[in-house]
CSV table of C-alpha atoms and ligand atoms in Angstrom, one decimal:
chain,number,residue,atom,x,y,z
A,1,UNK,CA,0.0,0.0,0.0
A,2,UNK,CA,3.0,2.2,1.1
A,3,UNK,CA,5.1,1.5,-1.9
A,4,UNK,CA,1.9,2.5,-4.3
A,5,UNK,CA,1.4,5.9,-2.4
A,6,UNK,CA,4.7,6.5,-2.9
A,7,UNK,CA,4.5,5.6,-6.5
A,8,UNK,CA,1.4,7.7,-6.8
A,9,UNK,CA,3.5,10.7,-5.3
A,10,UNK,CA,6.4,10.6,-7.6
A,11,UNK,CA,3.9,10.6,-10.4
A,12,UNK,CA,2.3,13.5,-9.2
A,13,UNK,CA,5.3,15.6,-8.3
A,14,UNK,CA,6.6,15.0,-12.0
A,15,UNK,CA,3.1,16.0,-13.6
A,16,UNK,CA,3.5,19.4,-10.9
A,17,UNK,CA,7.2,20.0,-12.5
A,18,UNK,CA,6.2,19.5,-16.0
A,19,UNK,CA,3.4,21.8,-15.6
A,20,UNK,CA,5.2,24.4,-13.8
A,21,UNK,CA,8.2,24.1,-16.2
A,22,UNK,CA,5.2,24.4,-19.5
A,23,UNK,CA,4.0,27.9,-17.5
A,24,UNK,CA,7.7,29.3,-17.4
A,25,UNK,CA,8.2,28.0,-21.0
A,26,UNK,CA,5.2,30.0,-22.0
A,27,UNK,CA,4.4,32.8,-19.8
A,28,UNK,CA,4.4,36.0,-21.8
A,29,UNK,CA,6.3,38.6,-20.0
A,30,UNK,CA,4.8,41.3,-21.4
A,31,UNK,CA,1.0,40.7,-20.6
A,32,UNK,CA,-1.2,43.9,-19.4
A,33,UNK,CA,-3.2,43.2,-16.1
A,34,UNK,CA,-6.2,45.0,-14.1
A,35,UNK,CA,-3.5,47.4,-12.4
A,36,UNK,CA,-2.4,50.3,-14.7
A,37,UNK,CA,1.7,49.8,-15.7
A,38,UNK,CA,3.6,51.9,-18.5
A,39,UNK,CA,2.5,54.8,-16.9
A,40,UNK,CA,4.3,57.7,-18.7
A,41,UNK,CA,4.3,61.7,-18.7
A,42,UNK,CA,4.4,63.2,-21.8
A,43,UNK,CA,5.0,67.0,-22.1
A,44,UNK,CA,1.9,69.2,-23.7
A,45,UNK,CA,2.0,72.4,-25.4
A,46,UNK,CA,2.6,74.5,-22.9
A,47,UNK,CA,4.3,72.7,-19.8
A,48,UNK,CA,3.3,75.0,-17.5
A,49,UNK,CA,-0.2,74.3,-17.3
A,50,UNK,CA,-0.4,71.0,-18.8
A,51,UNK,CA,0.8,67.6,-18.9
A,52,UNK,CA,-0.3,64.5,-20.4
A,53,UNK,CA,-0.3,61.0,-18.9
A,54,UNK,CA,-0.9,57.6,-20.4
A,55,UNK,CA,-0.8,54.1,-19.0
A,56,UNK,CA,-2.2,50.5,-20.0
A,57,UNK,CA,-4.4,47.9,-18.3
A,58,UNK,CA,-5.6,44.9,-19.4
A,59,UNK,CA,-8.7,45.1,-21.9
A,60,UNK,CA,-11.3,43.8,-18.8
A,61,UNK,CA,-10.7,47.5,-17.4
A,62,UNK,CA,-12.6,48.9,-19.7
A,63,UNK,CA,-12.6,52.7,-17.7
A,64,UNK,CA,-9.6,54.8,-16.5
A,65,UNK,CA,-9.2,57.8,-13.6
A,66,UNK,CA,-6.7,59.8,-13.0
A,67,UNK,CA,-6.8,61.5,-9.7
A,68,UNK,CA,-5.2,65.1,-9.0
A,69,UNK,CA,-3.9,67.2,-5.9
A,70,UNK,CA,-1.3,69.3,-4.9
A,71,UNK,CA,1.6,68.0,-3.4
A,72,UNK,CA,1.2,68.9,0.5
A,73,UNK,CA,4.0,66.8,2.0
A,74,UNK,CA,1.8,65.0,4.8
A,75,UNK,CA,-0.5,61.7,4.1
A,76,UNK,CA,-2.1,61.5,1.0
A,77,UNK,CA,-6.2,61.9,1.6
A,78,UNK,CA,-7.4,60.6,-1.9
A,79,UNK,CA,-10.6,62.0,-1.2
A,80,UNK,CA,-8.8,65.6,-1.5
A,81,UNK,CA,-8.1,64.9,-5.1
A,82,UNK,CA,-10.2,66.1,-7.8
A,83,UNK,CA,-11.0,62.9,-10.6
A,84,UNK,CA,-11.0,62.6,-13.8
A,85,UNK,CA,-12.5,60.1,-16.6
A,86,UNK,CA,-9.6,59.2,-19.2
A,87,UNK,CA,-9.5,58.2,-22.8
A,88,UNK,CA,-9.7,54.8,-23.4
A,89,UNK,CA,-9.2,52.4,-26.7
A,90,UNK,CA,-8.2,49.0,-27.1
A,91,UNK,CA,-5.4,48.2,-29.1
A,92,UNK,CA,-4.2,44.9,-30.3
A,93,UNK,CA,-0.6,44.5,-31.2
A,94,UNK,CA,1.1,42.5,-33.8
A,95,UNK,CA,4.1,41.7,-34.6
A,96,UNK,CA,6.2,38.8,-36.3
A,97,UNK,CA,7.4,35.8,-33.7
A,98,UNK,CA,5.4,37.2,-30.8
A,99,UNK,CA,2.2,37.1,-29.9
A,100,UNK,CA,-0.1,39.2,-30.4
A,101,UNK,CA,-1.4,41.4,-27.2
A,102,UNK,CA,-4.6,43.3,-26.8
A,103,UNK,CA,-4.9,46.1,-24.4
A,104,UNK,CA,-6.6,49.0,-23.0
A,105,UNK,CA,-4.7,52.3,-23.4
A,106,UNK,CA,-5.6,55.2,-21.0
A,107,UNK,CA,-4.7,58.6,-21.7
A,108,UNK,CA,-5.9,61.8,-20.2
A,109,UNK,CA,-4.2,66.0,-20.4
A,110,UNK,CA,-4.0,67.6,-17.2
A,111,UNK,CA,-5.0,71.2,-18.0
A,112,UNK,CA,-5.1,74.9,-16.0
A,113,UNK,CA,-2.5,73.4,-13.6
A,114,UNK,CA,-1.1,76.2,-11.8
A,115,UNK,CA,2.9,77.1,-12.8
A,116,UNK,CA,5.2,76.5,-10.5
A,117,UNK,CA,3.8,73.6,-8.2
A,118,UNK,CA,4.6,70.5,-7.1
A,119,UNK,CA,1.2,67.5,-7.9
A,120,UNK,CA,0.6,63.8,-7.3
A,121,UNK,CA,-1.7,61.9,-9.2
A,122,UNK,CA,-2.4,58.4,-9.2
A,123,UNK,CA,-4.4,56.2,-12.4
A,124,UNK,CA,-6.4,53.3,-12.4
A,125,UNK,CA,-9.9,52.4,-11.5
A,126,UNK,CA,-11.3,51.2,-8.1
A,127,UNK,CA,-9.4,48.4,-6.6
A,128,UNK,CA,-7.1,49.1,-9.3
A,129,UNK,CA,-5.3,51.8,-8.6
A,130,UNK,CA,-1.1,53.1,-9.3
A,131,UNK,CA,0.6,53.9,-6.8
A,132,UNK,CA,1.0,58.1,-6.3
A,133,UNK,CA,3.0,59.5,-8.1
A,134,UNK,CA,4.8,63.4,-8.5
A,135,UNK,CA,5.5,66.0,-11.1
A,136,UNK,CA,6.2,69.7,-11.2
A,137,UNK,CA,4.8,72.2,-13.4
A,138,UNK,CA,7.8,74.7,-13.8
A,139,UNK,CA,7.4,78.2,-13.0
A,140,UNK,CA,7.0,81.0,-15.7
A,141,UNK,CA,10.3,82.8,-14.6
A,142,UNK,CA,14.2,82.8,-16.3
A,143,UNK,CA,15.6,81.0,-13.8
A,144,UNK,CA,17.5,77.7,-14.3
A,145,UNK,CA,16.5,74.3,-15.1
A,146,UNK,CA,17.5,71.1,-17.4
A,147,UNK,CA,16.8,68.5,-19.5
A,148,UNK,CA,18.0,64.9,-20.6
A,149,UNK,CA,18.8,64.1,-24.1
A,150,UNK,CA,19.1,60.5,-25.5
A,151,UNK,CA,20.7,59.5,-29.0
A,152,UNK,CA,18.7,56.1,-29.9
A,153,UNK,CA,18.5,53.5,-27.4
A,154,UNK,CA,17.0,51.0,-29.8
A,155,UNK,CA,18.7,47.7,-29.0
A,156,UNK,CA,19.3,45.4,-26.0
A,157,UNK,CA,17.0,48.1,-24.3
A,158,UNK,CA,16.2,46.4,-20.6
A,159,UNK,CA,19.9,44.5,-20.4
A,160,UNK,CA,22.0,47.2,-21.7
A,161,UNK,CA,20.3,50.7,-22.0
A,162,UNK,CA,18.5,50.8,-18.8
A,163,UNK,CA,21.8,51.6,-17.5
A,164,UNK,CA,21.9,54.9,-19.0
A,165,UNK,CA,18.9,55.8,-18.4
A,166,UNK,CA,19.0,55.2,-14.6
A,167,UNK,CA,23.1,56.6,-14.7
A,168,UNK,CA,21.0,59.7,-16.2
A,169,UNK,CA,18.2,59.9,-13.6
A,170,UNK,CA,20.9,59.6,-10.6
A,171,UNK,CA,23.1,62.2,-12.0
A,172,UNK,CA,19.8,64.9,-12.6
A,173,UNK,CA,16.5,63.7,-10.5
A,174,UNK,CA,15.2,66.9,-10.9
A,175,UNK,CA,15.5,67.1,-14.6
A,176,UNK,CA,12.3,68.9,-16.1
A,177,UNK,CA,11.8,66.4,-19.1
A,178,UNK,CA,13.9,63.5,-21.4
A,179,UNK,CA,14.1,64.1,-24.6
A,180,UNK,CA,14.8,61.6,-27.4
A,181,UNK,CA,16.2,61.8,-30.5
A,182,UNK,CA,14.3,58.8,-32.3
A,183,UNK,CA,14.6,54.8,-32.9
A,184,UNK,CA,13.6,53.6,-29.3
A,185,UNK,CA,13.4,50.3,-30.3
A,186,UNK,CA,14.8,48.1,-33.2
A,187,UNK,CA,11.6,46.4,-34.7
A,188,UNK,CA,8.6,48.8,-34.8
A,189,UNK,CA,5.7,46.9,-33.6
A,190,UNK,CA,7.3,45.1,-31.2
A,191,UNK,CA,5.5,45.2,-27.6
A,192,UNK,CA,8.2,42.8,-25.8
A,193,UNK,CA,10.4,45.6,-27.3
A,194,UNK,CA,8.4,48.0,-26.0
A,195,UNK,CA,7.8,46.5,-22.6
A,196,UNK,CA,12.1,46.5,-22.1
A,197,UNK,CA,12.0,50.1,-22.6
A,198,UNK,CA,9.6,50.7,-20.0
A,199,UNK,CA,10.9,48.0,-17.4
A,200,UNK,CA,14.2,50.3,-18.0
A,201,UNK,CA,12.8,53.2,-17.0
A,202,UNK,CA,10.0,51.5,-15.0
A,203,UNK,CA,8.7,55.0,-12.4
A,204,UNK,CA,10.5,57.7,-14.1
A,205,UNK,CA,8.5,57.8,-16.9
A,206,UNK,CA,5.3,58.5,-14.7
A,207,UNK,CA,7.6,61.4,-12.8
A,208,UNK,CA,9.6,63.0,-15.7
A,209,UNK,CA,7.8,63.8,-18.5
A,210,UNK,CA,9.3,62.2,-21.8
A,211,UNK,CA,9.2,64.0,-25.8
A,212,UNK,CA,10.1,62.0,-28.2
A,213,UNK,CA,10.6,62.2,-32.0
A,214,UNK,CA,10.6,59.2,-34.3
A,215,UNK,CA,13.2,57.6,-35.9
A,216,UNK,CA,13.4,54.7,-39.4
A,217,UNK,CA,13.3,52.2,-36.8
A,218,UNK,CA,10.1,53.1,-35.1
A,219,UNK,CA,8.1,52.9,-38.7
A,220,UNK,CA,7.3,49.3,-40.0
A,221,UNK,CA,8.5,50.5,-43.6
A,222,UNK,CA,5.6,53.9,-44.2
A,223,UNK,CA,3.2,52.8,-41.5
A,224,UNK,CA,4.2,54.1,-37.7
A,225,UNK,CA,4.2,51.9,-34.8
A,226,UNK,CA,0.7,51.6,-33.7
A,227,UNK,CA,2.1,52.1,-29.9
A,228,UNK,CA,3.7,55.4,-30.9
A,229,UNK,CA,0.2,57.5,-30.6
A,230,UNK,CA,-1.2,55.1,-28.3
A,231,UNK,CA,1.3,55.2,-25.3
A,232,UNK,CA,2.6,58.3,-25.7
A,233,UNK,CA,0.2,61.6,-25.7
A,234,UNK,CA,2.3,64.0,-27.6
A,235,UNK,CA,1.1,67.6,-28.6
A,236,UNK,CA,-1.3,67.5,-31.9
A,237,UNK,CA,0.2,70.7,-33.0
A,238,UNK,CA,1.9,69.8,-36.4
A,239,UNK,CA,0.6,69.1,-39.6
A,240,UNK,CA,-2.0,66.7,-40.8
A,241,UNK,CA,-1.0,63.6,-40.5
A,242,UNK,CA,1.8,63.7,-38.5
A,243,UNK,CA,-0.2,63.9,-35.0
A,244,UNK,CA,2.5,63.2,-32.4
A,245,UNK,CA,5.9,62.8,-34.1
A,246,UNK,CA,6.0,66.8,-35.9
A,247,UNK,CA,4.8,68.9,-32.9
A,248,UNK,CA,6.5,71.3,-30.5
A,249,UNK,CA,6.4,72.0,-26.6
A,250,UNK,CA,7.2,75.3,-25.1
A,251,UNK,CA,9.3,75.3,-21.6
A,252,UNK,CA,9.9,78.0,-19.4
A,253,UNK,CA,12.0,80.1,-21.8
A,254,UNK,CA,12.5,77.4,-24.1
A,255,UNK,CA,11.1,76.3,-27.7
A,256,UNK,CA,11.4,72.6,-28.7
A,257,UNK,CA,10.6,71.3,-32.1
A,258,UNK,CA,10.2,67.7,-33.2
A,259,UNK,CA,10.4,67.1,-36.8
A,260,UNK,CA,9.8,63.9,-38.5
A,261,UNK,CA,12.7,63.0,-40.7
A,262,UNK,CA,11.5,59.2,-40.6
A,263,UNK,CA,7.9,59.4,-42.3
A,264,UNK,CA,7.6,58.9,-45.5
A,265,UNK,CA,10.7,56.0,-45.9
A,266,UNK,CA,12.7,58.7,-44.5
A,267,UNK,CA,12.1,61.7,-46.4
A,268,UNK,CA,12.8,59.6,-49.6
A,269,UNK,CA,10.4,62.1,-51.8
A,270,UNK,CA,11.4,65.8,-51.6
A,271,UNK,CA,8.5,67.4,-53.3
A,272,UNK,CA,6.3,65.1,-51.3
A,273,UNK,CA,3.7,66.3,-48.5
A,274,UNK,CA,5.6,65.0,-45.9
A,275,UNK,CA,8.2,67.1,-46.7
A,276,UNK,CA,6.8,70.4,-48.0
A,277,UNK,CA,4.1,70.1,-45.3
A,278,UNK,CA,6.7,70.2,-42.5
A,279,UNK,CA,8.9,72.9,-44.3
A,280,UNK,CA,6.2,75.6,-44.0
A,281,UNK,CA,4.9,74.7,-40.7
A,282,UNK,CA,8.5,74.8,-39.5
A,283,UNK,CA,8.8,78.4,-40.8
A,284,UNK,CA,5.3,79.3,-39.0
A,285,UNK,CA,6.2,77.8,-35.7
A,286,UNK,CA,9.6,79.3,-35.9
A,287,UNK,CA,8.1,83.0,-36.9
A,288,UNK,CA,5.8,83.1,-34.3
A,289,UNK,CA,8.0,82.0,-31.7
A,290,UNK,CA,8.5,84.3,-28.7
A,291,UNK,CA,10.7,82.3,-26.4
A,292,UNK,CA,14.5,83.1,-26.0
A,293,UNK,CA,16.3,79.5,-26.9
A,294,UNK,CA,14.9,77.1,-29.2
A,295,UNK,CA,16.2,73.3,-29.9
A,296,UNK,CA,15.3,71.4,-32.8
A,297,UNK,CA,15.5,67.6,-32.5
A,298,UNK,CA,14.8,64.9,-35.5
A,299,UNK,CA,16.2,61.4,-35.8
A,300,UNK,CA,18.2,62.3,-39.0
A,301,UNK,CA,21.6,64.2,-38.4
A,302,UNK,CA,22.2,67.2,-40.3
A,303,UNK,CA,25.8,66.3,-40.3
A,304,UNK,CA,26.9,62.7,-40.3
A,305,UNK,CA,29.6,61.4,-38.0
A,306,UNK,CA,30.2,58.2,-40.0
A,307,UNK,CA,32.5,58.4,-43.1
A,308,UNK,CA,29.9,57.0,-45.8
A,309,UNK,CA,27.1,58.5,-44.6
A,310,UNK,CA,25.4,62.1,-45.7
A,311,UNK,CA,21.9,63.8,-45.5
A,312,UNK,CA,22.1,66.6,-48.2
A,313,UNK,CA,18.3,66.4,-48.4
A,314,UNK,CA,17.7,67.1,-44.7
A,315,UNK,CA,20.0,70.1,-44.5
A,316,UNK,CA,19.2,71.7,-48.4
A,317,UNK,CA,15.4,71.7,-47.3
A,318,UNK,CA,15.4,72.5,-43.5
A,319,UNK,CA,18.3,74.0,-42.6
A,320,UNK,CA,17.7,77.5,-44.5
A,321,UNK,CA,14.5,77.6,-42.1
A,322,UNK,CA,16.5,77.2,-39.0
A,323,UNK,CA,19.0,79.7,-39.5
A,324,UNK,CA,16.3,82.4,-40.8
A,325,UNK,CA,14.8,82.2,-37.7
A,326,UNK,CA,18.5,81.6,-35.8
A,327,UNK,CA,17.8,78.5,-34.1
A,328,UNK,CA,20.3,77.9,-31.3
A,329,UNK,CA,20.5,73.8,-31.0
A,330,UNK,CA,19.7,70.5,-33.4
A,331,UNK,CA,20.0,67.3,-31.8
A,332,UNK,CA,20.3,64.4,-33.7
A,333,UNK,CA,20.4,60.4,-33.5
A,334,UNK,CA,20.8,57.5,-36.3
A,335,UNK,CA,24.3,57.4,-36.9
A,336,UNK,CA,25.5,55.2,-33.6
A,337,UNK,CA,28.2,57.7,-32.7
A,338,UNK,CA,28.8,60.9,-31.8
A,339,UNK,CA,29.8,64.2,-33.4
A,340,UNK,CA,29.2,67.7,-32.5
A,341,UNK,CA,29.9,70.3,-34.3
A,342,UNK,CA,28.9,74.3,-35.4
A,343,UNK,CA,28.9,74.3,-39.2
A,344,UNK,CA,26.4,75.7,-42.2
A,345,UNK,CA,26.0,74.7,-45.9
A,346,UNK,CA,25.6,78.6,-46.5
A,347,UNK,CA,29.6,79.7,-47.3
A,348,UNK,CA,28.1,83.2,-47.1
A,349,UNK,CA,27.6,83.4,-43.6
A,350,UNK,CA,29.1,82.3,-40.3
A,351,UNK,CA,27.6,79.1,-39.0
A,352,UNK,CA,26.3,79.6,-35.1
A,353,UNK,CA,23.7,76.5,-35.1
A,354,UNK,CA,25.7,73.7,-32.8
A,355,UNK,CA,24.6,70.1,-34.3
A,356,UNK,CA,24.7,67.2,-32.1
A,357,UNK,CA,24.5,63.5,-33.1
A,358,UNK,CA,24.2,60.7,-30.1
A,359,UNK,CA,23.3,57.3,-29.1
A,360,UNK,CA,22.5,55.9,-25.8
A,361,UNK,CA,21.9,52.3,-26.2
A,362,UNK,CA,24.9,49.9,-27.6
A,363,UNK,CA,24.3,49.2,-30.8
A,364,UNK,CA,27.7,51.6,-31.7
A,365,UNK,CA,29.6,52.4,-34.6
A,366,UNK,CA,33.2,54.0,-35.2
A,367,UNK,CA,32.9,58.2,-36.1
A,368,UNK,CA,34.6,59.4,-39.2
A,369,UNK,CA,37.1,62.2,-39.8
A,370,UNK,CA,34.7,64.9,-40.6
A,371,UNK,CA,35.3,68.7,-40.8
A,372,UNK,CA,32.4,69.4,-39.1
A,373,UNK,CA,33.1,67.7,-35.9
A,374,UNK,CA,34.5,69.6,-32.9
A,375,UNK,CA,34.2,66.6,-30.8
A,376,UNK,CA,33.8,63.2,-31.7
A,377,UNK,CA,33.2,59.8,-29.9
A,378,UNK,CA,32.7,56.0,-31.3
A,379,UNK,CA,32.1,53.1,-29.0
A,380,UNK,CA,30.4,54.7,-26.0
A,381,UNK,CA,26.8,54.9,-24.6
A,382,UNK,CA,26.7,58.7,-23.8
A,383,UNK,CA,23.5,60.7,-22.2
A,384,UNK,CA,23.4,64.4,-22.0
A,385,UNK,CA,22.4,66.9,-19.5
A,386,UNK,CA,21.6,70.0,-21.1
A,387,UNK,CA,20.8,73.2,-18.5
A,388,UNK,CA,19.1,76.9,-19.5
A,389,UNK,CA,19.7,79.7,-17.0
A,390,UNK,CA,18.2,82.9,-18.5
A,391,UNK,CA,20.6,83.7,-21.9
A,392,UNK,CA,23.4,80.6,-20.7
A,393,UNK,CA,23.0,77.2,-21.9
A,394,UNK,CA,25.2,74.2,-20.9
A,395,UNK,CA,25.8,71.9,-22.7
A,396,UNK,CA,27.3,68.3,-21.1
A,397,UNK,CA,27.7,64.8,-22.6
A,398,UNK,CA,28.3,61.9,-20.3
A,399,UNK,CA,29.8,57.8,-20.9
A,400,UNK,CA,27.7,55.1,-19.1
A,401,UNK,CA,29.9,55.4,-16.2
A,402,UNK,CA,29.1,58.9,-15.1
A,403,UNK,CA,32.4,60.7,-17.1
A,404,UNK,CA,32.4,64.0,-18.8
A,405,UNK,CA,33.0,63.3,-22.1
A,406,UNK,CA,32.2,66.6,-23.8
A,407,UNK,CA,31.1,70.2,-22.8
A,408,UNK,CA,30.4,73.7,-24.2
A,409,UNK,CA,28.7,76.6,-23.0
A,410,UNK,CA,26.4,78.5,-25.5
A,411,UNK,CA,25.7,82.5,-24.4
A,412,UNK,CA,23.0,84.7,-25.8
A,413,UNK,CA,24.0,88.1,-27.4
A,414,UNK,CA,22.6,90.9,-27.8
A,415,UNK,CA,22.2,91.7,-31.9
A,416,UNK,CA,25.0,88.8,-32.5
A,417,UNK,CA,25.0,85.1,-33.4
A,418,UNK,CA,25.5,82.8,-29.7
A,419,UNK,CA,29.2,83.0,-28.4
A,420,UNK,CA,30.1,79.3,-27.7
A,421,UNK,CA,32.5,78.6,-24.9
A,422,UNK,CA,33.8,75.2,-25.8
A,423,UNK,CA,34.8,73.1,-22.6
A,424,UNK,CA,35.5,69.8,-23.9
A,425,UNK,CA,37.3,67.5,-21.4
A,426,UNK,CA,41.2,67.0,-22.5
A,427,UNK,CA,40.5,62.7,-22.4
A,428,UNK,CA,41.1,62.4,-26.6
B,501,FE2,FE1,18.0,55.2,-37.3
């Protein structure tokens, strides 16, 4: 009787491990659930009033709230908050060798926030709910703040570029946005993709607020990846058609412009809409502009780091725009290295627009020998801290392990081009 038990045990405990080992095998790692996750700030038009939040639930949640207050300091009462009903769609994802993933995407714009405060909010539904979380809405004077900046992260994302990121957040906590300068993943469509970048950044998206432009790798060939407009609530400023990837933000004292040099199989048709159409709405947002700095960002670079590479098209349509309107900054991605450099195709006048090209992640490729180039890096991960006070900007670029690896300073001028102060660590 004993010695059947026992053999009735064993049998059991190997059916347990088989099925146990089948779960691991095939549990999907990047499955939504009843509680919100991928909860993500995105800057509105004007930050100083406005922010927009976005998160994901599993499609059984078929309503999302977002709840508001200032940030006293003492216990949180939820009952002090004021509530609001989000956006909701379902979305299914596709994409080849995974499989496909429905979910619920919430999104809702905080609007007439006061300037200058500190808020929590918290999303879900009942039972549901995040956990709070804080943001600032910066203040309408001159004074100082900063900003992240991220050349593509794009491959390896959760094993190799959350370092940055985090390295990033450690070095500035009280950055007042990230920006990035396009292909956040590899394979557009891709949700486990998708779900590594967030897992990298996990909170600090639903603290910082992130603006990102697109780049090739975040368009399945012309269409754009379906989680582009769906997790991320970018301004709707641009032209039609390109709802969330041509847009700009104002901060504090500061203009930034996304344009999208990805759409359209990267430009590839000069005369086309994509490119006329963002030409003249460039030169409208630029002419009506009435803050002091302004920083352009596109995934393209003007100027190329890398020996065989060039993008003639991208400077002989868009860069006559930016220096009409004097433009102090362009920051670039695509090219796996870096470069930065102050240069113009115009020989009839003196070049003040500084171009930067990055990456972030480490997918990285030697620089070339350019003219152009001031500084130049191949082979590193590199994040930059960029800082307005009033008329000085500053400029620094730092390796994954916290070095300086380039600096300048750029100063405003009365009636003159910028003076730049170039501070570039002696490491070459
Ligand atoms: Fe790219």
């Amino acid at each position: 009787m004993n010695e059947r038990l026992n053999r009735f045990s064993k049998f059991f405990l190997s059916i347990s491990i088989i099925c146990l080992c089948c779960t691991q095998a095939f549990a999907q790692v990047n499955l939504a659930s009843s509680y919100p996750d991928r909860i993500i700030l995105n800057l509105a038009q004007d930050a100083s009033t406005s922010v927009a939040v976005t998160w994901r639930t599993s499609t059984n949640i078929l309503e999302g709230y977002c709840e508001l207050q200032l940030n006293s300091g003492t216990r949180i009462d939820p009952k002090a908050g004021i509530v609001f009903l989000a956006e909701t769609s379902t979305i299914e994802y596709s994409s080849e060798d995974e499989s496909n993933i429905a979910s619920n995407q919430h999104s809702y714009v905080f609007t007439d926030l006061i300037a200058g405060k500190s808020y929590l909010y918290r999303v879900g539904t009942e039972g549901f709910w995040s956990e709070w979380l804080e943001f600032s809405t910066p203040n309408t004077d001159n004074d100082e703040f900063s900003f992240i900046y991220f050349g593509d992260p794009q491959n390896d994302i959760k094993s190799q570029w959350s370092r940055i990121i985090r390295k990033a957040y450690q070095y500035n906590p009280n950055c007042s946005f990230m920006l990035y300068a396009g292909d956040i993943i590899n394979n557009a469509g891709s949700d486990i993709q998708w779900d590594e970048w967030f897992k990298a950044g996990s909170f600090i998206y639903g603290m910082v607020p992130q603006f990102l432009t697109p780049g090739n790798h975040d368009y399945d060939g012309l269409t754009l990846d379906p989680h582009w407009n769906a997790q991320f609530t970018q301004p709707h400023n641009g032209p039609k058609g390109l709802e969330g990837t041509c847009f700009f933000i104002d901060y504090k004292n500061l203009r930034v412009i996304s344009f999208d040099s990805a759409v359209d199989g990267e430009l590839e048709h000069e005369d086309g809409y994509e490119v006329t159409s963002q030409k003249a709405w460039l030169d409208s947002v630029l002419k009506n502009n009435t803050k002091e700095w302004v920083i352009v960002t596109t995934h393209l670079p003007f100027y190329s780091p890398k020996e065989s590479r060039d993008n003639e098209l991208i400077r002989r349509n868009f860069q006559p725009i930016l220096e009409k309107y004097g433009v102090d900054l362009v920051l670039t991605g695509h090219d796996h290295s870096y470069g930065r450099g102050t240069a113009s195709d115009n020989l009839e006048m003196k070049p003040s627009i500084v171009y930067v090209v990055s990456v972030s992640g480490p997918k990285l490729y030697e620089a070339g020998d350019k003219d152009w180039m001031q500084q130049k890096g191949s082979m590193l991960q590199l994040f930059q801290n960029i800082c307005i006070k009033s008329n000085v900007l500053t400029y620094e670029a730092f390796t994954a392990r916290g070095e300086l690896f380039d600096k300048f300073i750029l100063k405003k001028r009365n009636n003159s081009s910028n003076k730049l102060v170039d501070k570039k660590p002696d490491i070459n």
